[in-house]
mmCIF file of C-alpha atoms in Angstrom:
data_model
loop_
_atom_site.group_PDB
_atom_site.id
_atom_site.type_symbol
_atom_site.label_atom_id
_atom_site.label_comp_id
_atom_site.label_asym_id
_atom_site.label_seq_id
_atom_site.Cartn_x
_atom_site.Cartn_y
_atom_site.Cartn_z
ATOM 1 C CA MET O 1 4.639 -12.176 -12.439
ATOM 2 C CA GLU O 2 5.101 -15.373 -10.471
ATOM 3 C CA PHE O 3 8.867 -15.073 -10.926
ATOM 4 C CA PHE O 4 8.905 -11.637 -9.298
ATOM 5 C CA ASP O 5 6.662 -12.791 -6.454
ATOM 6 C CA LYS O 6 9.056 -15.634 -5.784
ATOM 7 C CA ALA O 7 12.177 -13.487 -6.204
ATOM 8 C CA LEU O 8 10.974 -10.648 -3.979
ATOM 9 C CA GLY O 9 9.445 -12.985 -1.435
ATOM 10 C CA VAL O 10 7.433 -11.520 1.372
ATOM 11 C CA HIS O 11 9.069 -8.079 1.305
ATOM 12 C CA PRO O 12 6.469 -6.216 -0.819
ATOM 13 C CA PHE O 13 3.689 -7.587 1.369
ATOM 14 C CA SER O 14 5.580 -6.694 4.514
ATOM 15 C CA LEU O 15 5.976 -3.140 3.293
ATOM 16 C CA GLN O 16 2.252 -2.798 2.550
ATOM 17 C CA LEU O 17 1.375 -4.353 5.879
ATOM 18 C CA ARG O 18 3.617 -1.829 7.667
ATOM 19 C CA LEU O 19 1.874 1.011 5.808
ATOM 20 C CA ASP O 20 -1.542 -0.300 6.808
ATOM 21 C CA ARG O 21 -0.419 -0.716 10.414
ATOM 22 C CA ALA O 22 0.900 2.872 10.477
ATOM 23 C CA GLU O 23 -2.562 4.046 9.423
ATOM 24 C CA ILE O 24 -4.209 2.046 12.204
ATOM 25 C CA ILE O 25 -1.791 3.307 14.860
ATOM 26 C CA SER O 26 -2.258 6.871 13.569
ATOM 27 C CA GLY O 27 -5.977 6.452 14.119
ATOM 28 C CA ASN O 28 -5.304 5.318 17.662
ATOM 29 C CA LEU O 29 -3.081 8.354 18.248
ATOM 30 C CA ALA O 30 -5.705 10.704 16.820
ATOM 31 C CA ASN O 31 -8.297 9.332 19.235
ATOM 32 C CA VAL O 32 -6.244 9.205 22.438
ATOM 33 C CA ASP O 33 -8.620 11.699 24.074
ATOM 34 C CA THR O 34 -11.873 10.386 22.572
ATOM 35 C CA PRO O 35 -14.099 8.907 25.314
ATOM 36 C CA GLY O 36 -14.912 5.252 24.717
ATOM 37 C CA PHE O 37 -12.479 4.844 21.816
ATOM 38 C CA GLN O 38 -11.176 1.293 21.476
ATOM 39 C CA ALA O 39 -7.557 1.086 20.245
ATOM 40 C CA ARG O 40 -6.935 -1.449 17.489
ATOM 41 C CA ASP O 41 -3.871 -3.184 16.094
ATOM 42 C CA LEU O 42 -2.807 -6.069 13.867
ATOM 43 C CA ASP O 43 -1.054 -9.295 14.717
ATOM 44 C CA TYR O 44 1.721 -8.555 12.217
ATOM 45 C CA LYS O 45 3.602 -11.825 12.713
ATOM 46 C CA SER O 46 0.516 -13.979 12.220
ATOM 47 C CA ILE O 47 -0.554 -12.162 9.064
ATOM 48 C CA LEU O 48 2.969 -12.291 7.616
ATOM 49 C CA GLN O 49 3.212 -16.038 8.342
ATOM 50 C CA ASN O 50 -0.044 -16.569 6.432
ATOM 51 C CA ILE O 51 1.297 -14.550 3.504
ATOM 52 C CA GLU O 52 4.581 -16.496 3.524
ATOM 53 C CA SER O 53 2.613 -19.736 3.529
ATOM 54 C CA ASP O 54 0.478 -18.527 0.605
ATOM 55 C CA ILE O 55 3.595 -17.541 -1.362
ATOM 56 C CA SER O 56 5.286 -20.896 -0.756
ATOM 57 C CA ASN O 57 2.062 -22.682 -1.762
ATOM 58 C CA ARG O 58 1.973 -20.574 -4.961
ATOM 59 C CA GLU O 59 -1.324 -18.981 -3.982
ATOM 60 C CA GLY O 60 0.143 -15.542 -4.589
ATOM 61 C CA GLY O 61 0.011 -14.198 -1.039
ATOM 62 C CA ARG O 62 -2.424 -11.460 -2.031
ATOM 63 C CA PHE O 63 -4.212 -9.465 0.598
ATOM 64 C CA SER O 64 -6.182 -6.263 0.659
ATOM 65 C CA SER O 65 -6.838 -3.551 3.194
ATOM 66 C CA ALA O 66 -10.372 -4.930 3.528
ATOM 67 C CA ASP O 67 -8.931 -8.325 4.504
ATOM 68 C CA LEU O 68 -6.740 -6.577 7.058
ATOM 69 C CA ARG O 69 -9.679 -4.747 8.619
ATOM 70 C CA GLN O 70 -11.232 -8.134 9.385
ATOM 71 C CA GLN O 71 -8.073 -9.116 11.291
ATOM 72 C CA LEU O 72 -7.957 -6.035 13.515
ATOM 73 C CA LEU O 73 -7.674 -6.829 17.190
ATOM 74 C CA TYR O 74 -8.637 -4.676 20.156
ATOM 75 C CA ARG O 75 -5.734 -3.603 22.297
ATOM 76 C CA VAL O 76 -5.894 -4.293 26.028
ATOM 77 C CA PRO O 77 -4.687 -1.179 27.883
ATOM 78 C CA ASN O 78 -1.993 -1.255 30.558
ATOM 79 C CA GLN O 79 -3.903 1.357 32.543
ATOM 80 C CA PRO O 80 -7.602 1.526 31.665
ATOM 81 C CA SER O 81 -9.032 5.052 31.646
ATOM 82 C CA ALA O 82 -12.212 6.083 33.428
ATOM 83 C CA ASP O 83 -13.882 7.116 30.147
ATOM 84 C CA GLY O 84 -13.356 3.686 28.525
ATOM 85 C CA ASN O 85 -10.675 4.809 26.059
ATOM 86 C CA THR O 86 -8.066 2.098 25.546
ATOM 87 C CA ALA O 87 -5.574 4.167 23.501
ATOM 88 C CA GLU O 88 -2.520 5.140 25.562
ATOM 89 C CA LEU O 89 -0.386 7.936 24.161
ATOM 90 C CA SER O 90 3.006 6.505 25.148
ATOM 91 C CA VAL O 91 2.136 3.002 23.933
ATOM 92 C CA GLU O 92 0.821 4.280 20.604
ATOM 93 C CA GLN O 93 3.860 6.521 20.094
ATOM 94 C CA ALA O 94 6.224 3.630 20.836
ATOM 95 C CA ASN O 95 4.313 1.327 18.471
ATOM 96 C CA PHE O 96 4.338 3.966 15.744
ATOM 97 C CA ALA O 97 8.084 4.523 16.115
ATOM 98 C CA ALA O 98 8.831 0.777 16.088
ATOM 99 C CA ASN O 99 6.584 0.268 13.057
ATOM 100 C CA SER O 100 8.345 3.134 11.278
ATOM 101 C CA MET O 101 11.761 1.569 11.868
ATOM 102 C CA ASP O 102 10.461 -1.810 10.720
ATOM 103 C CA PHE O 103 9.090 -0.142 7.582
ATOM 104 C CA GLN O 104 12.541 1.267 6.826
ATOM 105 C CA THR O 105 14.085 -2.165 7.366
ATOM 106 C CA SER O 106 11.566 -3.802 5.012
ATOM 107 C CA LEU O 107 12.234 -1.105 2.427
ATOM 108 C CA THR O 108 15.987 -1.723 2.683
ATOM 109 C CA PHE O 109 15.517 -5.485 2.170
ATOM 110 C CA LEU O 110 13.244 -4.871 -0.810
ATOM 111 C CA ASN O 111 15.759 -2.469 -2.353
ATOM 112 C CA MET O 112 18.520 -5.060 -1.907
ATOM 113 C CA LYS O 113 16.370 -7.718 -3.609
ATOM 114 C CA ILE O 114 15.578 -5.389 -6.505
ATOM 115 C CA GLY O 115 19.251 -4.424 -6.798
ATOM 116 C CA GLY O 116 20.199 -8.095 -6.971
ATOM 117 C CA LEU O 117 17.614 -8.742 -9.673
ATOM 118 C CA HIS O 118 18.861 -5.712 -11.589
ATOM 119 C CA LYS O 119 22.437 -7.029 -11.499
ATOM 120 C CA ALA O 120 21.290 -10.479 -12.599
ATOM 121 C CA ILE O 121 19.367 -9.040 -15.536
ATOM 122 C CA LYS O 122 22.322 -6.881 -16.607
ATOM 123 C CA GLY O 123 24.636 -9.893 -16.250
ATOM 124 C CA GLU O 124 26.990 -8.337 -13.721
#
């Protein structure tokens, strides 16, 4: 298992992190009109750096959704609303779209890694 972790690098974790972030942003979008709702997000780069460090230190780089929930940050709105809601429709939509594209990019990298491993195993 350690071989695959090393060979695939951070890509599987990145993919899972993007999925978890999409869920969080979806929650923000669903509550755009909820009075007092506080928008949340993750510091993707910081979490990924920690995972990369764990992988390079052979600690496995494992994380769970519960661990992620502890690292959720509150988003500071560009234009605070009168009802205390910090979710802004345009910001959340832009973040969701960017996260979706990043997910596709991570998936492409992971597929390339797996394809390379497949060729190496077949001896091509």
